[in-house]
PDB file of C-alpha atoms in Angstrom:
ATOM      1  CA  UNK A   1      19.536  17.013 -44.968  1.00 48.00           C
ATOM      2  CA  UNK A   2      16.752  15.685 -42.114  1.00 63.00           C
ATOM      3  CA  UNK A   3      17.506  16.904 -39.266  1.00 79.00           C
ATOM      4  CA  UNK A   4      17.935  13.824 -36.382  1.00 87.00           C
ATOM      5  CA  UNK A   5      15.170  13.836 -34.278  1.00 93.00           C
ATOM      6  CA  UNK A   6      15.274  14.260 -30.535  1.00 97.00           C
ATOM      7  CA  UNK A   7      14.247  11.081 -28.961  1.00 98.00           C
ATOM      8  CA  UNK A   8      12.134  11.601 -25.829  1.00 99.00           C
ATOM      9  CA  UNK A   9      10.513   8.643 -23.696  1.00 99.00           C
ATOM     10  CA  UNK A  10       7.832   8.466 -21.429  1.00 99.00           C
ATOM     11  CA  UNK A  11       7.750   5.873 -18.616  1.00 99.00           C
ATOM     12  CA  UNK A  12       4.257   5.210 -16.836  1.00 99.00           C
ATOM     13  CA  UNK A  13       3.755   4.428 -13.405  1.00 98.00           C
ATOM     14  CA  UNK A  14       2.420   1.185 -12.550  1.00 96.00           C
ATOM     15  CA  UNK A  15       4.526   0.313  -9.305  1.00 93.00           C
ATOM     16  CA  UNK A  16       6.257  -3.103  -9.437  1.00 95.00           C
ATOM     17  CA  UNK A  17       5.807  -3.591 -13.191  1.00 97.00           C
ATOM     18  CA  UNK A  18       7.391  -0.671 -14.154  1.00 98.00           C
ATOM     19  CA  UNK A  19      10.490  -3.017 -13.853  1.00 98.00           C
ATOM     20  CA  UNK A  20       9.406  -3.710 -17.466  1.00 99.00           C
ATOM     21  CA  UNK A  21      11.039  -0.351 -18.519  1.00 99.00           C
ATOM     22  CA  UNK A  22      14.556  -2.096 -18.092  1.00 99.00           C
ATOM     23  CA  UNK A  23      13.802  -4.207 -20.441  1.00 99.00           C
ATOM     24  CA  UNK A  24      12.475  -1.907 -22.993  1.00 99.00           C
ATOM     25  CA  UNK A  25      15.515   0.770 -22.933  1.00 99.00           C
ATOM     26  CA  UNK A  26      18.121  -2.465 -22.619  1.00 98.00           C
ATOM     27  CA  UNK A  27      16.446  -3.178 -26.007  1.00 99.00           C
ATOM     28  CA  UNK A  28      16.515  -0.005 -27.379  1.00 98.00           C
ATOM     29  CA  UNK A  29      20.317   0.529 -26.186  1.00 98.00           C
ATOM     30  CA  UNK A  30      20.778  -3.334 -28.143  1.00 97.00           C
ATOM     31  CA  UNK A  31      19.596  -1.286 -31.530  1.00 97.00           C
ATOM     32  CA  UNK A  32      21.574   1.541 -30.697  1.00 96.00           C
ATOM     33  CA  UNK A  33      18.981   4.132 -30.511  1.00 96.00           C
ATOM     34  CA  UNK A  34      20.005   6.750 -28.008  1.00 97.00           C
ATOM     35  CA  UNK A  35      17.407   8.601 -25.522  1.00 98.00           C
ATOM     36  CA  UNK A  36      17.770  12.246 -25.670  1.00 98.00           C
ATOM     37  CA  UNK A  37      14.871  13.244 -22.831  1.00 99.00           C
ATOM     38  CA  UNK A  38      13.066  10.915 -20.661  1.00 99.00           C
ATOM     39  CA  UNK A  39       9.939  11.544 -18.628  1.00 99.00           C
ATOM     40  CA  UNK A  40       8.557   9.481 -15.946  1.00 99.00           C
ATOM     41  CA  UNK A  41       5.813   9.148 -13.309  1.00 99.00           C
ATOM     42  CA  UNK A  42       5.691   7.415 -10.388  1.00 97.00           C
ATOM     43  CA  UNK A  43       7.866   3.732 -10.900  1.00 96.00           C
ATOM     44  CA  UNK A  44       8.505   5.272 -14.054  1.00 98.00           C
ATOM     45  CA  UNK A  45      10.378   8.131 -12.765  1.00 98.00           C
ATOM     46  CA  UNK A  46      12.195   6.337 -10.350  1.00 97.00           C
ATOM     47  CA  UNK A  47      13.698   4.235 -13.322  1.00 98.00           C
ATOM     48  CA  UNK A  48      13.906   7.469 -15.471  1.00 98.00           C
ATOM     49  CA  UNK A  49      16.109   8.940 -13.037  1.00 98.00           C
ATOM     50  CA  UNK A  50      18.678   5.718 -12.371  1.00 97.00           C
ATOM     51  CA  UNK A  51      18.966   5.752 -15.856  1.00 98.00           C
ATOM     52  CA  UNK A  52      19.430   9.420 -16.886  1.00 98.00           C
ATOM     53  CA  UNK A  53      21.836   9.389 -13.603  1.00 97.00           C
ATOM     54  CA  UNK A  54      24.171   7.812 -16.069  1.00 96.00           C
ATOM     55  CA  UNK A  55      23.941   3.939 -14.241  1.00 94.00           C
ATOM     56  CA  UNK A  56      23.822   1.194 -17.272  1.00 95.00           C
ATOM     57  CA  UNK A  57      20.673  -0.813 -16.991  1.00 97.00           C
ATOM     58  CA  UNK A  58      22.727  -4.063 -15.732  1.00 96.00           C
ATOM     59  CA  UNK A  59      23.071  -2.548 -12.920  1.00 96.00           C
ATOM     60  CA  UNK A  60      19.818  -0.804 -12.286  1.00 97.00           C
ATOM     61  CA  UNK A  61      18.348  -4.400 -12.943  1.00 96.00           C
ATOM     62  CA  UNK A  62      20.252  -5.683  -9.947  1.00 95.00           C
ATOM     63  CA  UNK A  63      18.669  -2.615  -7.625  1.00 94.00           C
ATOM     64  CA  UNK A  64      15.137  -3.248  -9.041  1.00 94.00           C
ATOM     65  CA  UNK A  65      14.793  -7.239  -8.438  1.00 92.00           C
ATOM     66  CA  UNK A  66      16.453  -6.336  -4.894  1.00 91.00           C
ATOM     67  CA  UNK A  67      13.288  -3.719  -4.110  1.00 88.00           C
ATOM     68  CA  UNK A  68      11.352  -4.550  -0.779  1.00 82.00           C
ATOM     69  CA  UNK A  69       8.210  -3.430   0.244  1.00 79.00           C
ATOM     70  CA  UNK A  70       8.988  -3.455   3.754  1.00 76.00           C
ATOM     71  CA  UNK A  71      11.743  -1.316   3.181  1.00 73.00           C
ATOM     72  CA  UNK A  72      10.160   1.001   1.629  1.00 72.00           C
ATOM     73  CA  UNK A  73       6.308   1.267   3.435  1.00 67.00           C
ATOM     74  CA  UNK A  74       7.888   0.660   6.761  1.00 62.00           C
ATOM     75  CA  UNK A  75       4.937   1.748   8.834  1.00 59.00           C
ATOM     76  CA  UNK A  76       6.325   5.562   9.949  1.00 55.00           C
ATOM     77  CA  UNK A  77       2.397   7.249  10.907  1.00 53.00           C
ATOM     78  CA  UNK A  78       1.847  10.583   9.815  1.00 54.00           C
ATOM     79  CA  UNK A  79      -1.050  12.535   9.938  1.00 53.00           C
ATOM     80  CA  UNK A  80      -1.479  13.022   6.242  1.00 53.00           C
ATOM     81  CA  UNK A  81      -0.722   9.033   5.449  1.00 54.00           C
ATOM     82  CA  UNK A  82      -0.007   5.563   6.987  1.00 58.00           C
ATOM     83  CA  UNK A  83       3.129   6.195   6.066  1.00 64.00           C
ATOM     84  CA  UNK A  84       5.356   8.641   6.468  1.00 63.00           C
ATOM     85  CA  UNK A  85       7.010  10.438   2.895  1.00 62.00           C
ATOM     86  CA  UNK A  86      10.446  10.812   5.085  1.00 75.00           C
ATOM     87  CA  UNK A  87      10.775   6.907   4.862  1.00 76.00           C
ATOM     88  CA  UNK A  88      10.115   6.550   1.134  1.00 81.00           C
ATOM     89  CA  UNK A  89      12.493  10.097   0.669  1.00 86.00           C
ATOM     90  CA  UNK A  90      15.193   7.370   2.524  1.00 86.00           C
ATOM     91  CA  UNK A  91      14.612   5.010   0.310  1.00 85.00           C
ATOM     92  CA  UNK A  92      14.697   6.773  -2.966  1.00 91.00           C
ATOM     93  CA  UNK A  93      17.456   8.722  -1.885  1.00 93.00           C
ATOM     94  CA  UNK A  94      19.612   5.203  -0.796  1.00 91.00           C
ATOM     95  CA  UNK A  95      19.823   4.672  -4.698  1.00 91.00           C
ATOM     96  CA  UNK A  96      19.568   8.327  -6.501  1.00 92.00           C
ATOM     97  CA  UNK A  97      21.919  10.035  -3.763  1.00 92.00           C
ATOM     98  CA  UNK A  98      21.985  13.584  -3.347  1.00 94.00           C
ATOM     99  CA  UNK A  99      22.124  14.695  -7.534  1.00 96.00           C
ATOM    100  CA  UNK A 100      20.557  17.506  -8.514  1.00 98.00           C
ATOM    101  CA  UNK A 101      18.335  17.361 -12.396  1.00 98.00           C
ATOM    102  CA  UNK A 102      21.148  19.517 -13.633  1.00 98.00           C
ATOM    103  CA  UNK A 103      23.548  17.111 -12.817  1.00 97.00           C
ATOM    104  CA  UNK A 104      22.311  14.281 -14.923  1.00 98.00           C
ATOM    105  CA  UNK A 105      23.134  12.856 -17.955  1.00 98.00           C
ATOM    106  CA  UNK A 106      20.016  12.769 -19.655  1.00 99.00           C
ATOM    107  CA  UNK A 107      17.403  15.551 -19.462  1.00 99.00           C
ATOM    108  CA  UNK A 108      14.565  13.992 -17.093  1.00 99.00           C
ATOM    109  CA  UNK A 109      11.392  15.376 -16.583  1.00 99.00           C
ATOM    110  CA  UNK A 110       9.260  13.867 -13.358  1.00 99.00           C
ATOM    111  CA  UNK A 111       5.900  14.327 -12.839  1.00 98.00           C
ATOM    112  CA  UNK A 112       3.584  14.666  -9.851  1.00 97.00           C
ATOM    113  CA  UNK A 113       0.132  15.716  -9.268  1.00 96.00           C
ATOM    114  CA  UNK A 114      -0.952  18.804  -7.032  1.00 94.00           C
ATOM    115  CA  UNK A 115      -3.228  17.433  -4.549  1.00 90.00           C
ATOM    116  CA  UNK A 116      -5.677  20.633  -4.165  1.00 89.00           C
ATOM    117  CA  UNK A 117      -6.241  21.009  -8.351  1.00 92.00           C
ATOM    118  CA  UNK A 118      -5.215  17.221  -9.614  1.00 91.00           C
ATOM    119  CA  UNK A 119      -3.549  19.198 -11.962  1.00 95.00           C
ATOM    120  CA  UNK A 120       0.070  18.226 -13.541  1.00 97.00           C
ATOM    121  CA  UNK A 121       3.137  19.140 -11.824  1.00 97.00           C
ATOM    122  CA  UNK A 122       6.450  18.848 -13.874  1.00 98.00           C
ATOM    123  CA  UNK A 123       9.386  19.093 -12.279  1.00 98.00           C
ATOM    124  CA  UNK A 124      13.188  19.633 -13.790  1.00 98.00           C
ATOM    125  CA  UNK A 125      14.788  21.117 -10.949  1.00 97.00           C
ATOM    126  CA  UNK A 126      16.359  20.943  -7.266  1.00 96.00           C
ATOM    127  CA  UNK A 127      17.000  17.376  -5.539  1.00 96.00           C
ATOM    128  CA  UNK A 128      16.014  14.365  -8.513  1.00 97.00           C
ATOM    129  CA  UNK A 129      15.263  12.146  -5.158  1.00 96.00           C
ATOM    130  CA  UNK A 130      12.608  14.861  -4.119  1.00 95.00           C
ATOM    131  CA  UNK A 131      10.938  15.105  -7.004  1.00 96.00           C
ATOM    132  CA  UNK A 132      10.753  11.422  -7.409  1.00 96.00           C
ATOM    133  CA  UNK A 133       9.816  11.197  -4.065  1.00 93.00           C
ATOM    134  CA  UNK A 134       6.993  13.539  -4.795  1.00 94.00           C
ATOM    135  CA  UNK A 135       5.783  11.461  -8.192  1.00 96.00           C
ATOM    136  CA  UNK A 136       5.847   8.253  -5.801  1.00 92.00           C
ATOM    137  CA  UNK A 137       3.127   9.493  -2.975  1.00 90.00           C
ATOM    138  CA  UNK A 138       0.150   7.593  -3.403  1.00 86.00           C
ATOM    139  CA  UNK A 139      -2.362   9.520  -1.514  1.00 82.00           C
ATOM    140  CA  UNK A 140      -3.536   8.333   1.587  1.00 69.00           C
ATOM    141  CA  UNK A 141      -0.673   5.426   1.972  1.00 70.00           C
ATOM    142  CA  UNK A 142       2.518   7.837   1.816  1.00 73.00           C
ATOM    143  CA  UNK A 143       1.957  11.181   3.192  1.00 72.00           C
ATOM    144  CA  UNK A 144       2.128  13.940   0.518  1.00 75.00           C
ATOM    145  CA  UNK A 145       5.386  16.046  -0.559  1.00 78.00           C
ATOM    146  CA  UNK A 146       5.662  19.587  -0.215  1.00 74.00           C
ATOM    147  CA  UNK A 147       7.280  21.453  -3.426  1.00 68.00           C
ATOM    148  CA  UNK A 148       6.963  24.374  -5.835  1.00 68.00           C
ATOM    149  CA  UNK A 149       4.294  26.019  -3.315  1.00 75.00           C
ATOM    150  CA  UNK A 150       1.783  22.824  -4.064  1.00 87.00           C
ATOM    151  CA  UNK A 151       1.062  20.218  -1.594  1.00 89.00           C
ATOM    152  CA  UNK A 152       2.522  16.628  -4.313  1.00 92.00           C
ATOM    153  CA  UNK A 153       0.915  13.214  -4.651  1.00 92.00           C
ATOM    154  CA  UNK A 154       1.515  10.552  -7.182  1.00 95.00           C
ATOM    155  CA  UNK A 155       1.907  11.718 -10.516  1.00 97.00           C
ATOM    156  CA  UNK A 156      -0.770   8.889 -12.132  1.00 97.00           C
ATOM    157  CA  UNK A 157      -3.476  11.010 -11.045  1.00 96.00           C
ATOM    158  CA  UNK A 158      -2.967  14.068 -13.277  1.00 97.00           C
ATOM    159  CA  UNK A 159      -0.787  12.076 -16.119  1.00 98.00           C
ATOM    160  CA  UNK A 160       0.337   8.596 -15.605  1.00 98.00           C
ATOM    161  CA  UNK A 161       2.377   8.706 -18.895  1.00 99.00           C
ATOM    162  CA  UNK A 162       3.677  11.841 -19.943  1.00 99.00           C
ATOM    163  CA  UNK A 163       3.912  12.345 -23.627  1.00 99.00           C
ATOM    164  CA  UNK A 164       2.971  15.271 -23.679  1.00 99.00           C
ATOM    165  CA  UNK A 165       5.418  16.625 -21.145  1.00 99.00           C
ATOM    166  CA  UNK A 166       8.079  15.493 -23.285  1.00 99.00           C
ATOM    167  CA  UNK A 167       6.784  17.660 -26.455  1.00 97.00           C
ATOM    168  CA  UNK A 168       5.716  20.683 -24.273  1.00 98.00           C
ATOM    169  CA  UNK A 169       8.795  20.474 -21.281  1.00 98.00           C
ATOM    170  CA  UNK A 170      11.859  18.482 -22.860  1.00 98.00           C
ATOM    171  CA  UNK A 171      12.473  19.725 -26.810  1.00 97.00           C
ATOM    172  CA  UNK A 172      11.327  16.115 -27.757  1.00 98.00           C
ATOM    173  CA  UNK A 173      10.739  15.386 -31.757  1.00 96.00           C
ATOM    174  CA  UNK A 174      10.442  11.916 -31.532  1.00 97.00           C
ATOM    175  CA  UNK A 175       7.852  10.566 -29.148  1.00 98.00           C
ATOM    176  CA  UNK A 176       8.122   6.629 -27.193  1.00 99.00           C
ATOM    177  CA  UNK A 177       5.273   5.659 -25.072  1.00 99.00           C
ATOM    178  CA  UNK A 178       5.882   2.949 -22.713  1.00 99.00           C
ATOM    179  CA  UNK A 179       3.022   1.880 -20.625  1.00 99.00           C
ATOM    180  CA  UNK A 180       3.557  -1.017 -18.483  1.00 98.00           C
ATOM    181  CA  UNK A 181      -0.013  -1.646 -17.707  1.00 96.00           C
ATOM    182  CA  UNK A 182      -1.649  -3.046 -20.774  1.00 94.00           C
ATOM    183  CA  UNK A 183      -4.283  -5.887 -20.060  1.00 89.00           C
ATOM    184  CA  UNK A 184      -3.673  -5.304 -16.118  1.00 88.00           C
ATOM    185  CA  UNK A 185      -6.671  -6.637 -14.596  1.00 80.00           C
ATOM    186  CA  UNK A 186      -7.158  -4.166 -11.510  1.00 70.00           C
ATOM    187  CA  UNK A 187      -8.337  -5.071  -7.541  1.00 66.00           C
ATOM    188  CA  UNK A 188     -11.526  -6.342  -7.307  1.00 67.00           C
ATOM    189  CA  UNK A 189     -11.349  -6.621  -3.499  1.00 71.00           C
ATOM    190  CA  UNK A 190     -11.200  -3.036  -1.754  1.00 72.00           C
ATOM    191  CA  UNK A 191     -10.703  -4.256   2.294  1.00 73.00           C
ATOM    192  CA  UNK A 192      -7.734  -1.828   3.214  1.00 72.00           C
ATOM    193  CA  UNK A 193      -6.730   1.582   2.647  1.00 72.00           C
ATOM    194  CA  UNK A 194      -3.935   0.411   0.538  1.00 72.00           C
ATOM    195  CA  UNK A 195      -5.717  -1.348  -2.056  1.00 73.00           C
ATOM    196  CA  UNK A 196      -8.205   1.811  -1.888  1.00 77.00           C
ATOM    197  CA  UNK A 197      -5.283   4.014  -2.797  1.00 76.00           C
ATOM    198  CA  UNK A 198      -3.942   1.888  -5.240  1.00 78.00           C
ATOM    199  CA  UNK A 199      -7.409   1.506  -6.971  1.00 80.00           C
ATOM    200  CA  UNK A 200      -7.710   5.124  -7.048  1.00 82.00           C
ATOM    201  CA  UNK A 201      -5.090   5.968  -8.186  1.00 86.00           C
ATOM    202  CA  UNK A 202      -5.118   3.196 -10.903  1.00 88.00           C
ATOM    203  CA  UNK A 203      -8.422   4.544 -11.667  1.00 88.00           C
ATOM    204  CA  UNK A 204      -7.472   8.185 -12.676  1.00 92.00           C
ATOM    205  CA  UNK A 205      -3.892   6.564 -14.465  1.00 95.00           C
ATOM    206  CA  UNK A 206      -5.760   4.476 -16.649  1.00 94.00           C
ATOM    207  CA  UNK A 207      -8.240   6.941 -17.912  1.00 96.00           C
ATOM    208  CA  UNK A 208      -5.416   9.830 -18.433  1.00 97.00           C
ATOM    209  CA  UNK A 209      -2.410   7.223 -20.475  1.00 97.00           C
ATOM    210  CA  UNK A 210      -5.221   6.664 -22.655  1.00 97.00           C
ATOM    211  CA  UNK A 211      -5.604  10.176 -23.773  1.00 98.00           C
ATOM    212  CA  UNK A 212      -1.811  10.624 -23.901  1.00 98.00           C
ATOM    213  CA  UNK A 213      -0.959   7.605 -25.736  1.00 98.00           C
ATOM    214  CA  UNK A 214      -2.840   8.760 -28.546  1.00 97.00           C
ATOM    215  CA  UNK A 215       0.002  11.708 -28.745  1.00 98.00           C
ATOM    216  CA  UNK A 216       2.641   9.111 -29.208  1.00 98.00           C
ATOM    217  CA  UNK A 217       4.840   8.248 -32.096  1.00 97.00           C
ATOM    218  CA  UNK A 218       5.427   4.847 -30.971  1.00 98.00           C
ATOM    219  CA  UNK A 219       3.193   3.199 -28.395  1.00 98.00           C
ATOM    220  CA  UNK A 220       5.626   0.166 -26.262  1.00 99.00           C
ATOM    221  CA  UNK A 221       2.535  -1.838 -24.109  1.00 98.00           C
ATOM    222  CA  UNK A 222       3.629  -4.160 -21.717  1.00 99.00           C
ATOM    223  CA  UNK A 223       1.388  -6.654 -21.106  1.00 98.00           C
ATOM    224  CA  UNK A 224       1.022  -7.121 -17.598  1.00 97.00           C
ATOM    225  CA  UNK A 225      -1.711  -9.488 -17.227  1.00 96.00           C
ATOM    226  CA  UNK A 226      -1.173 -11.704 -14.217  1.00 94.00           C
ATOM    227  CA  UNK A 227       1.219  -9.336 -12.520  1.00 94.00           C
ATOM    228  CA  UNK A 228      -0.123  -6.886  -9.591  1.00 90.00           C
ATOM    229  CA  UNK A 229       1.261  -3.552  -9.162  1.00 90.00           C
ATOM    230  CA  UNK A 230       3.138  -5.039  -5.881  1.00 87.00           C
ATOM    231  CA  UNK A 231       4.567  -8.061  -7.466  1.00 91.00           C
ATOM    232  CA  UNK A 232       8.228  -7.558  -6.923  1.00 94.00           C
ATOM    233  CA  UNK A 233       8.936 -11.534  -6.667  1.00 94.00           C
ATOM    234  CA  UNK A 234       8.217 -11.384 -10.332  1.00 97.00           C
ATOM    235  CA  UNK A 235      10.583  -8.974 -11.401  1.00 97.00           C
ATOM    236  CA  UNK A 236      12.478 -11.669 -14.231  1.00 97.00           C
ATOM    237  CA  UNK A 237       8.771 -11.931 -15.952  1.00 98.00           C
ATOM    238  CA  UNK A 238       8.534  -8.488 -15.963  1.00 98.00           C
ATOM    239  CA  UNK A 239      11.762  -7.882 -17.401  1.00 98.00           C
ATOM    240  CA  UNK A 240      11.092 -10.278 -20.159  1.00 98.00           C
ATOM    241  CA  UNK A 241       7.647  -8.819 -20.617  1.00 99.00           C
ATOM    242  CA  UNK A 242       9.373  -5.483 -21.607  1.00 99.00           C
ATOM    243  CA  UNK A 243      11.977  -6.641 -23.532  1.00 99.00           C
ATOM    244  CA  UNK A 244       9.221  -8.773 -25.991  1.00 99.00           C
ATOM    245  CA  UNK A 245       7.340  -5.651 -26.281  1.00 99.00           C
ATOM    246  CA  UNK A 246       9.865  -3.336 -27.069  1.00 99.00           C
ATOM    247  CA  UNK A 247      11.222  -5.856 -29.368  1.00 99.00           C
ATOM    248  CA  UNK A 248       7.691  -6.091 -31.233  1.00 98.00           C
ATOM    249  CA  UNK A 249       8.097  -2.439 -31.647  1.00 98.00           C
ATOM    250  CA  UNK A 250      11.252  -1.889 -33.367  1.00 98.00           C
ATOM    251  CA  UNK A 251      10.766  -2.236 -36.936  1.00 97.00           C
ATOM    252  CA  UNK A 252       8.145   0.380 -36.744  1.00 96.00           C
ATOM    253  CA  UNK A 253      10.940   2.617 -34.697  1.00 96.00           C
ATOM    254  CA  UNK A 254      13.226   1.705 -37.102  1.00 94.00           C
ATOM    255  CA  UNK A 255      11.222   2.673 -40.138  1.00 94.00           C
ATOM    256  CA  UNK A 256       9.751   6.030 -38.232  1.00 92.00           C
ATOM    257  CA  UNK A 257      13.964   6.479 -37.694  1.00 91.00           C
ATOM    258  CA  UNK A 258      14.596   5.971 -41.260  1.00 88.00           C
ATOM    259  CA  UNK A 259      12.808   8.858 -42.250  1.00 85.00           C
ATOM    260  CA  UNK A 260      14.699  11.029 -40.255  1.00 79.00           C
ATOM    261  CA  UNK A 261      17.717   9.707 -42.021  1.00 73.00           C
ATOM    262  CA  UNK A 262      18.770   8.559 -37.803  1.00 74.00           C
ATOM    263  CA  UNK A 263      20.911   5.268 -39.047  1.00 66.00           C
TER     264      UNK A 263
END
């Protein structure tokens, strides 16, 4: 007999758009194919943790198209960053409470960067909201997180979508890349410190979800042309954006599932 495979998904960063992952797993839970390890960076691991908390995507839709950027970069001045990482710990923390990685209901991997190497940080332990926190601190704008020893920044520096954490960290068999960037065009105009961070940032992302999509079983992009990475106010086009991809996807799922004897 085949032995099932262990379904792991990787969920990019990409800020606003990674709304787009609700629609891809509320498709996948529609064709009742069942997530055994998620890993996420960035947006991505903010979603990957709602969802391996155990909360059913209806109602993590309803916290993701009430997100606010005012909330959340609410000018707090550090020395490290315009903004303060307390204030965006706050804010994670309002919606992933005080769990702990063991306490979830789905194995979750979330990954940061250390900001003296660039190298990958993956973290599966301690406070979820600190480690997301951590995976959310774009350099320069949010003030970096202090973890594991290593000073933490956003994880799309070192690996923006992190297949290969899910082979190497989680057990996975099975491998779903979903990138929620695909046809972005990126800032043109570089006037403030945000849209530098964002660009670099977006910069090193791009370059390493390339490498690690090629790892992938199945490869979900999103297109996100005509959506910025801040574009909250578009969060029902991004939804719909992920569910049409994911949907494109599933007969080659399906087929790769077969083989494994899954339905």
């Amino acid at each position: 007999m085949t032995k099932k495979p262990r379904i792991g998904i990787a969920l990019s960063g990409g800020a606003a758009r990674c709304i787009a992952h609700l629609g891809v797993l509320e498709v996948l839970e529609k064709e009742g194919i069942v997530i055994d390890s998620i890993a996420g960076t960035s947006g991505g691991a903010f979603v990957g943790a709602l969802y391996a908390s155990g909360l059913g995507v209806d109602k993590i839709k309803e916290i993701a198209l009430q997100l606010s950027w005012r909330a959340m970069v609410k000018p707090v001045f550090s020395k490290q960053g315009l903004i303060s990482g307390k204030n965006l710990h706050r804010y994670i923390s309002k919606y992933i409470g005080a769990l702990h990685f063991k306490d979830l209901q789905i194995p979750l991997a979330v990954v940061a960067a250390d900001l003296k190497s660039g190298d990958k940080v993956v973290l599966t332990e301690g406070l979820v909201s600190e480690a997301v926190t951590a995976s959310c601190s774009l350099p320069v704008i949010f003030s970096p997180a202090h973890g594991v020893g290593k000073i933490l920044v956003d994880g799309g520096i070192a690996s923006n979508l992190p297949v290969l954490t899910l082979v190497e960290n989680m057990g996975a068999t099975l491998t779903i890349a979903v990138d929620v960037n695909d046809r972005a065009r990126e800032l043109s105009n570089l006037n403030n410190l945000f849209q530098i961070g964002i660009h670099t940032v977006t910069l090193f992302a791009k370059k390493n979800a390339a490498v690690e999509k090629r790892f992938a079983d199945i490869v979900i992009n999103v297109d996100a042309s005509g959506i910025s990475l801040i574009d909250l106010k578009k969060g029902p086009l991004i939804l719909k954006r992920g569910r049409a991809a994911a949907e494109k996807q599933i007969p080659f799922l399906k087929k790769c599932l077969k083989e494994f004897s899954y339905f």
